[in-house]
Coordinates of C-alpha atoms in Angstrom, one line a residue:
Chain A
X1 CA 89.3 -54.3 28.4
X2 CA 87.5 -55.7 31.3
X3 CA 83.8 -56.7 31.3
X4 CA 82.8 -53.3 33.3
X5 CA 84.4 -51.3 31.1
X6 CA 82.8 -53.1 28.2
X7 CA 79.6 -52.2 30.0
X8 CA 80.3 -48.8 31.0
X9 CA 81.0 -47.9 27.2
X10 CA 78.0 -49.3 25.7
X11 CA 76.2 -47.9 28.2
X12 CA 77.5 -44.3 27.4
X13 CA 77.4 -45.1 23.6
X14 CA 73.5 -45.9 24.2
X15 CA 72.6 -42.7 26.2
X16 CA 74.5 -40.8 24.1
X17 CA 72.8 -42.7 20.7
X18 CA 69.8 -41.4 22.0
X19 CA 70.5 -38.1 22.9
X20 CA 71.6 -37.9 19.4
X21 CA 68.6 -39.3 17.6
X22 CA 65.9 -37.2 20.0
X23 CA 68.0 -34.0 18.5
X24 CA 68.2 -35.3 14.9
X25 CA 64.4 -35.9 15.2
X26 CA 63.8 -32.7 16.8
X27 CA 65.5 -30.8 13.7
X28 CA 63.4 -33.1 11.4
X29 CA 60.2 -31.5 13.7
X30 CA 61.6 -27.8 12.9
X31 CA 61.8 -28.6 9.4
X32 CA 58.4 -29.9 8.6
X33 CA 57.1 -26.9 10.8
X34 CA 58.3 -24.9 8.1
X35 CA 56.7 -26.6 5.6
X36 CA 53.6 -25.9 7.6
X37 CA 54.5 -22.3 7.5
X38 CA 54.5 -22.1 4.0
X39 CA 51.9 -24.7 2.9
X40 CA 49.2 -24.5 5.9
X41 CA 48.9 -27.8 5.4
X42 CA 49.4 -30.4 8.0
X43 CA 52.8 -31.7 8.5
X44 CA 52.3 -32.9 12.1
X45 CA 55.4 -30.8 13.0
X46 CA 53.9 -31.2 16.9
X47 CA 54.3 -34.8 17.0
X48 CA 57.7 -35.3 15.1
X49 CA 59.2 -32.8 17.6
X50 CA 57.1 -34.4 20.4
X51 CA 57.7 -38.6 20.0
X52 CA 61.0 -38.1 20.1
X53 CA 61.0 -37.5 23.8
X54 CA 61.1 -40.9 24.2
X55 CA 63.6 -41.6 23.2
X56 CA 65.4 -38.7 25.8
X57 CA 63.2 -40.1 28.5
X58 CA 64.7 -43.5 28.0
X59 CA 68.6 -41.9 27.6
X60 CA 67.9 -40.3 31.0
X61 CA 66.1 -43.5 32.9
X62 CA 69.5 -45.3 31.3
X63 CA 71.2 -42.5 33.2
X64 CA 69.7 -42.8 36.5
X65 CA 70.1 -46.5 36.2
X66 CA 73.4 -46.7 35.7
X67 CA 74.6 -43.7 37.8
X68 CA 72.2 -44.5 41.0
X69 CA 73.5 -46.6 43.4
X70 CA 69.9 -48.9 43.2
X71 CA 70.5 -52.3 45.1
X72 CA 67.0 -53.8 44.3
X73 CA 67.1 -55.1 40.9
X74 CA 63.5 -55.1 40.8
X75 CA 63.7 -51.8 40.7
X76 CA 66.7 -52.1 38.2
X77 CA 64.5 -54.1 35.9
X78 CA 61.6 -51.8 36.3
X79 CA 63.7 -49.3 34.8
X80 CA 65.1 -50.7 32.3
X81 CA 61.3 -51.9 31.0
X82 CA 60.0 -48.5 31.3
X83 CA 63.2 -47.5 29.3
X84 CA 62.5 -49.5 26.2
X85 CA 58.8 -49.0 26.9
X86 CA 59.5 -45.2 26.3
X87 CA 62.0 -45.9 23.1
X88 CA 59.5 -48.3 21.7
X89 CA 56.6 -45.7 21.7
X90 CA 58.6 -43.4 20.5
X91 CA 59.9 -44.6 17.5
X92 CA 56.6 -46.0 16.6
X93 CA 55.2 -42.1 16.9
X94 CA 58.2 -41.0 14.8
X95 CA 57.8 -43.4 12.1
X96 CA 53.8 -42.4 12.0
X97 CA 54.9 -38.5 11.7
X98 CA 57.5 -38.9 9.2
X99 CA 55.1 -41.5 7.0
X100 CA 52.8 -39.1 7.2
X101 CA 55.0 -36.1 6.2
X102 CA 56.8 -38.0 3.4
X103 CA 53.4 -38.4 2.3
X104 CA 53.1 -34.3 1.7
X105 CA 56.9 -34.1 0.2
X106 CA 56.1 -36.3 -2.2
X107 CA 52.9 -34.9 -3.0
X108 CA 54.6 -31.7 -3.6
X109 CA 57.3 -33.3 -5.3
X110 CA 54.7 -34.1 -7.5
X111 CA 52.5 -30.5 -7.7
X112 CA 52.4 -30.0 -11.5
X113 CA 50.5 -26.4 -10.6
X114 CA 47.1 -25.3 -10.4
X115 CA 46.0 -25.2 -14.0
Chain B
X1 CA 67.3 4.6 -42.5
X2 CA 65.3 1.3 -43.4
X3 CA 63.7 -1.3 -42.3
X4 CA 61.6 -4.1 -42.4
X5 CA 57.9 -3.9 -41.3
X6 CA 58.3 -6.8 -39.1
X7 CA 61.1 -5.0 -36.7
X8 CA 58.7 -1.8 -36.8
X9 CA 55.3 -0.9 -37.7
X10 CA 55.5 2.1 -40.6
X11 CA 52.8 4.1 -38.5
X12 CA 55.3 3.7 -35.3
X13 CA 58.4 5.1 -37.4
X14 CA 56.4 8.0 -39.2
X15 CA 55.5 9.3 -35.6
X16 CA 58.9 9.0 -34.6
X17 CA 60.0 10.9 -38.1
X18 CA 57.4 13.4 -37.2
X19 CA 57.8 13.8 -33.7
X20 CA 62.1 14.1 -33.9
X21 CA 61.1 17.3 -36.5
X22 CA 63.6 15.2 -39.5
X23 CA 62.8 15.9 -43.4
X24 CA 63.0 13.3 -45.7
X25 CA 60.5 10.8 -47.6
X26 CA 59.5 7.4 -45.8
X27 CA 59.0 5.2 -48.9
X28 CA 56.7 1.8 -48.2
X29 CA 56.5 -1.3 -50.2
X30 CA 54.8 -4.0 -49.2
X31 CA 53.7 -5.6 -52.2
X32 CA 50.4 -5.2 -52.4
X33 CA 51.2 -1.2 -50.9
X34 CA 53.6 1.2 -52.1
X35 CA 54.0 4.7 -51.7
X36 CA 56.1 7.5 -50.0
X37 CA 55.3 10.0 -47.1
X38 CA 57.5 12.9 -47.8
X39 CA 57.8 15.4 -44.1
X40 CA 59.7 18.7 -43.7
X41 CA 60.7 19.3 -40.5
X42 CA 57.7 16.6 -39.2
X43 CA 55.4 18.0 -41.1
X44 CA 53.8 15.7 -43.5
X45 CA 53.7 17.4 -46.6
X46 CA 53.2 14.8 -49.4
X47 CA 52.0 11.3 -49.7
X48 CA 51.9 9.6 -52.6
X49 CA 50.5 5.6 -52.9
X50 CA 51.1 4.2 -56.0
X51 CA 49.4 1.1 -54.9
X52 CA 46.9 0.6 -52.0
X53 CA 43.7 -1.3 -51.0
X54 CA 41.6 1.2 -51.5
X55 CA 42.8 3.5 -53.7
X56 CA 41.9 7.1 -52.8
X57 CA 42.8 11.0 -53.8
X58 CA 42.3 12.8 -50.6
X59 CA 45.7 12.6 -48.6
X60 CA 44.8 11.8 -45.6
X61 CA 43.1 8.7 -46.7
X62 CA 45.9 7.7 -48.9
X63 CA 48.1 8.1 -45.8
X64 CA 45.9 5.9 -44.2
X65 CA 46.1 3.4 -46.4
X66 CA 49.9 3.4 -46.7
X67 CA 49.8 2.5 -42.8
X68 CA 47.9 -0.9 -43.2
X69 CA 51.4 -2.1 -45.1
X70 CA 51.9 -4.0 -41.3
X71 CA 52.5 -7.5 -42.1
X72 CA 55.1 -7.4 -44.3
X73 CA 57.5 -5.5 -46.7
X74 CA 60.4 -2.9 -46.1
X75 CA 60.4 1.0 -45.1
X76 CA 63.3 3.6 -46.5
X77 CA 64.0 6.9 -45.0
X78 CA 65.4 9.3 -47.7
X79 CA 66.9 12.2 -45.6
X80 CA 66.9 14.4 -48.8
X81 CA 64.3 17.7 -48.8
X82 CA 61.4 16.7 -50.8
X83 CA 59.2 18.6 -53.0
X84 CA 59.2 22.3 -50.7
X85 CA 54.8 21.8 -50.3
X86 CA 52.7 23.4 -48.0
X87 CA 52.2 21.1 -44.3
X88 CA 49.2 18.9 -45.0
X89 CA 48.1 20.0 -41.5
X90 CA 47.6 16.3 -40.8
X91 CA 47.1 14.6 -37.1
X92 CA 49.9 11.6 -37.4
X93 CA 48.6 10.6 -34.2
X94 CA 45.0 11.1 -35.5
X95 CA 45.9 9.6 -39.1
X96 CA 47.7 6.0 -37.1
X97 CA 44.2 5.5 -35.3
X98 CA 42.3 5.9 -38.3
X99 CA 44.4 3.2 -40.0
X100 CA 43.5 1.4 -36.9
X101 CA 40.0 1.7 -37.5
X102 CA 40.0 0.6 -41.0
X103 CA 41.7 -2.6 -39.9
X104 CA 39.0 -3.3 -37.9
X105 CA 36.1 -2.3 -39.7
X106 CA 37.5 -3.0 -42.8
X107 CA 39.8 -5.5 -43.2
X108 CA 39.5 -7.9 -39.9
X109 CA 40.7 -11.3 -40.7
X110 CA 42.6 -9.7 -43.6
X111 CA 45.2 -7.7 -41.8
X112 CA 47.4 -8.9 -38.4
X113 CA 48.7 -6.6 -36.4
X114 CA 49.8 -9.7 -33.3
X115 CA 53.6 -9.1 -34.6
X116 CA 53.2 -5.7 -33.8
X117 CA 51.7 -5.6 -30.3
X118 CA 53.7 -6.1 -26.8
X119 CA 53.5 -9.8 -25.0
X120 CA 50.0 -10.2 -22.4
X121 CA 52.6 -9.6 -20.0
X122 CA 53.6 -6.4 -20.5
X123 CA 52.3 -3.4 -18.4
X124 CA 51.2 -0.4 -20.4
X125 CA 50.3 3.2 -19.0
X126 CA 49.1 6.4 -20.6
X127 CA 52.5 8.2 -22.3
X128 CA 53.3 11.9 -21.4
X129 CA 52.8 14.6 -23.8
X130 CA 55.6 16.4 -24.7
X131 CA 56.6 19.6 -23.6
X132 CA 54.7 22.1 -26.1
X133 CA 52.9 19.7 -28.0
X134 CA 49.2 20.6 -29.0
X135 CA 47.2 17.9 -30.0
X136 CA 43.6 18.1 -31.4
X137 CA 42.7 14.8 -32.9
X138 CA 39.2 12.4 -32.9
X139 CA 38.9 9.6 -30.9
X140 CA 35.8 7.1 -30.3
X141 CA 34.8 5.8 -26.7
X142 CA 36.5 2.4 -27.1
X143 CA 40.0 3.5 -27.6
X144 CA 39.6 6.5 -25.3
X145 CA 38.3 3.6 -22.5
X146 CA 41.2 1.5 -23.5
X147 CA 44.0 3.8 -23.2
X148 CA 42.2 4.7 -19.9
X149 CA 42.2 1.2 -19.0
X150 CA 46.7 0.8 -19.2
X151 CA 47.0 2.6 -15.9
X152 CA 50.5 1.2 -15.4
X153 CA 49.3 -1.7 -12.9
X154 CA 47.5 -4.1 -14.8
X155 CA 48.8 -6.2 -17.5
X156 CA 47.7 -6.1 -20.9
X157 CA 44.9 -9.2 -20.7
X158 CA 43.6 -8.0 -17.3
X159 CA 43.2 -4.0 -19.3
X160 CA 41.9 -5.7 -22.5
X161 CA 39.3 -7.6 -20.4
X162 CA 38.0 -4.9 -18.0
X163 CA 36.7 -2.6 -21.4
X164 CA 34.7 -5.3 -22.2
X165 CA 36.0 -5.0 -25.8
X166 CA 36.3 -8.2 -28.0
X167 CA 39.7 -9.1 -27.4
X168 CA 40.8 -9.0 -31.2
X169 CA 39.7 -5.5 -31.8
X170 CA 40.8 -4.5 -28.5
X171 CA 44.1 -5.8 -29.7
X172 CA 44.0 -3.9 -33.0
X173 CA 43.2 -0.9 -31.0
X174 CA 45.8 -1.4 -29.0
X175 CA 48.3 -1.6 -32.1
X176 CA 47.0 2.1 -32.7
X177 CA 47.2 3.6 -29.4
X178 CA 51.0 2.4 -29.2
X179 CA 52.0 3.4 -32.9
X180 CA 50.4 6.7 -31.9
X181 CA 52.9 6.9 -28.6
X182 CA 49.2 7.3 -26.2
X183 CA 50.4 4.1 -24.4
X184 CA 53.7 3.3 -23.9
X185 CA 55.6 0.2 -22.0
X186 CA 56.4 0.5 -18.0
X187 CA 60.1 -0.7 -17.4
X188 CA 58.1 -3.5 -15.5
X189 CA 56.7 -6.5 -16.6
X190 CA 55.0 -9.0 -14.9
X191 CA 57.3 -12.6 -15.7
X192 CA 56.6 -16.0 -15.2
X193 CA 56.8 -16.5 -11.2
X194 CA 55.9 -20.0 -11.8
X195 CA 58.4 -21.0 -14.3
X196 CA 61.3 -19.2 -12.6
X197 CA 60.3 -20.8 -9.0
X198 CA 60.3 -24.1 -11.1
X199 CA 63.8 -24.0 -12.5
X200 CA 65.2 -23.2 -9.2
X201 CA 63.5 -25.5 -6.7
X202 CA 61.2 -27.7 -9.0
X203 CA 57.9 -28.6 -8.7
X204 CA 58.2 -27.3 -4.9
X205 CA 58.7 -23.8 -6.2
X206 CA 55.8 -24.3 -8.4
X207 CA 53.6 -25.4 -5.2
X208 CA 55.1 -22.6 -3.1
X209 CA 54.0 -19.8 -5.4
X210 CA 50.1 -20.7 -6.2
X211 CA 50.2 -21.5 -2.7
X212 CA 51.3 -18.0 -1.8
X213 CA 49.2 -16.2 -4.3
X214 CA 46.1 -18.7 -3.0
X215 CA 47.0 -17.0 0.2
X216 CA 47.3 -13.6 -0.9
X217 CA 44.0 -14.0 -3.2
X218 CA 45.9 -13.1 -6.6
X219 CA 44.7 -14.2 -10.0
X220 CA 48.0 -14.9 -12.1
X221 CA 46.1 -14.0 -15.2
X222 CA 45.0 -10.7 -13.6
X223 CA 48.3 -9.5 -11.2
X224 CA 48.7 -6.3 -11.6
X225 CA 52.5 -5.0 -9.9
X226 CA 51.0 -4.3 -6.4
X227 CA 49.6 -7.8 -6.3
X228 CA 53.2 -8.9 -7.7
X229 CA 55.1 -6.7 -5.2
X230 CA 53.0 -8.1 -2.3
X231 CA 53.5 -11.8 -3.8
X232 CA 57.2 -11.2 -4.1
X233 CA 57.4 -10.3 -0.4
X234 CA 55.4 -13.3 0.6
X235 CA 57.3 -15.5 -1.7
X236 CA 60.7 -14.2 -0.2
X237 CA 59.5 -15.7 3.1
X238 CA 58.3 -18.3 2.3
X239 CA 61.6 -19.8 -0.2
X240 CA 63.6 -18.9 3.1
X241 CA 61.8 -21.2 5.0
X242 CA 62.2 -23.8 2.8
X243 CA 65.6 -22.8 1.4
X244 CA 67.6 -20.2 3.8
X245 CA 67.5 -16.7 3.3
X246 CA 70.7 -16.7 0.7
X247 CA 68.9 -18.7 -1.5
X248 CA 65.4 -17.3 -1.4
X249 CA 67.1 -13.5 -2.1
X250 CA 68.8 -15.5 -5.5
X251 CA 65.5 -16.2 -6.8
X252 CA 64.1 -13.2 -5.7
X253 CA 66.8 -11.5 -7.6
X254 CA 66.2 -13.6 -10.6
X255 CA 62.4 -12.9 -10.6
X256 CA 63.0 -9.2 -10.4
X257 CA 65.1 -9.1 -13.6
X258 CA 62.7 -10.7 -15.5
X259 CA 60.6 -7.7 -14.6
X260 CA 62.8 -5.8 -16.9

């Protein structure tokens, strides 16, 4: 396996990583939405379906810089910062939406009832 | 026919002697009561109480008395023609709510009747008469506000508490206006929502159905089956949100047979 086809794999492997985990996260959002329906209690459903858009944002800046025919790799560099920038953000949000809705399962987990 | 007092109250099997038109004599022992009822075609046309609490000649008293056997002892139904009397021309329904009375006014504390009376649970409602049946009988405020009270919605705490009667004569009251077939059970009941949402999907269950009747303003203690139809509904949704629609129906299901 030559070098560029080394490169091209992992390359695919990490858009498609991504694509993968900004849908995984996005169910994760749909779930805790229902738990909002049901509990009208906060479950910050917005921003689990939300951060994960980073993580897309960087899939598809990976796509452009690997697709595009860019010469300046400035440019190339820029992109690739602003990529990781993006997935960096991102997982931070999800990790503060899921902390915080773990935080609710367990409490219900818990719920010994009213009385 | 026999039994013991424990499976059936005597003033419950004498109405349904009286009220199915069979001849025979209903003989009570309970120890400390002992008698016989003898009935020609439901007709009560002898009573006899060898031993009593408050021994008495006039029949109707003595019949009385033989109805506070409630605790314990055994019943026997001798289908044999007694004695050919005259009808005493006595109320069974009437003569049941006096023995009711003289529980509470005379011997509270003395004489149970909680073996005898339906589950908090349980929804009562005014019985039918039946076709043809003339009924001319004394009753006092309390129990007339009482049976008033089972309108076939509320359970039996939330109808005890809204007469304002003390629960434990309300109760014995209650013990009379059943025996005397006023009130009877609806095929409903109200279950435990809680403990059936808690077998199924744990403590979640438990959260999802005091947050469903928080939302739909029910008291638990004081559902009465609209409030439980409504919470049903919401609880439907609500499991299938959580669980999937299959699921949610299953315990739906589940709850709905413990109505019964």
């Amino acid at each position: 396996m030559t070098e560029q086809m080394i490169q091209a794999y992992t390359n695919t492997a990490a858009i498609l990583s991504g694509i993968l985990f900004w849908a995984g996260f996005l169910v994760f959002g749909f779930i805790a939405k229902r738990y909002n329906t049901v509990f009208n209690k906060s479950t910050f459903h917005g921003l689990l379906m939300t951060a994960p858009s980073g993580i897309l944002i960087y899939s598809m800046l990976m796509i452009v810089k690997f697709t595009m025919v860019i010469k300046d790799p400035a440019i190339n560099n820029m992109l690739q910062l602003t990529a990781y920038a993006f997935l960096l953000v991102s997982a931070l949000l999800c990790l503060f939406g899921i902390s915080k809705f773990s935080g609710l399962l367990s409490s219900l987990l818990k719920y010994e009832g009213s009385k | 026919m026999q039994g013991t007092i424990n499976s059936i109250s005597i003033a419950g099997m004498l109405r349904l002697l009286c009220s199915y038109g069979k001849t025979g004599s209903l003989m009570v022992n309970s120890g400390k009561i002992k008698g016989s009822i003898d009935i020609i075609d439901g007709e009560v046309t002898g009573v006899v109480a060898e031993k009593c609490l408050n021994p008495t000649q006039n029949k109707k008293d003595a019949l009385v008395q033989l109805l506070l056997a409630i605790e314990e002892g055994s019943f026997y139904f001798e289908e044999k023609p007694p004695a050919p009397n005259k009808p005493l021309g006595i109320s069974i329904e009437e003569v049941i709510l006096e023995s009711a009375r003289e529980i509470y006014e005379k011997y509270y504390g003395q004489i149970s009747v909680k073996d005898m009376i339906f589950p908090e649970n349980e929804v009562l409602k005014m019985a039918r008469l039946g076709k043809g049946k003339v009924l001319t009988m004394t009753m006092h405020s309390e129990e007339w506000n009482l049976m008033a009270s089972f309108n076939g919605d509320s359970n039996i705490t939330t109808a005890l508490e809204n007469t304002g009667i003390a629960k434990e004569k309300a109760e014995i009251i209650m013990y009379g206006l059943v025996s005397a077939g006023f009130v009877r059970r609806m095929r409903f009941k109200i279950p435990e929502v809680s403990k059936i949402a808690k077998e199924s999907f744990g403590n979640i269950g438990v959260a999802i159905v005091d947050n469903e009747m928080a939302k739909q303003k029910i008291d638990s203690t004081k559902m009465g089956m609209k409030n439980f139809i409504g919470l049903l509904n919401g609880l439907e949704n609500s499991f299938a949100e959580i669980v999937g629609r299959a699921r949610a129906k299953e315990v739906i299901e589940k709850i709905w047979n413990a109505t019964k």
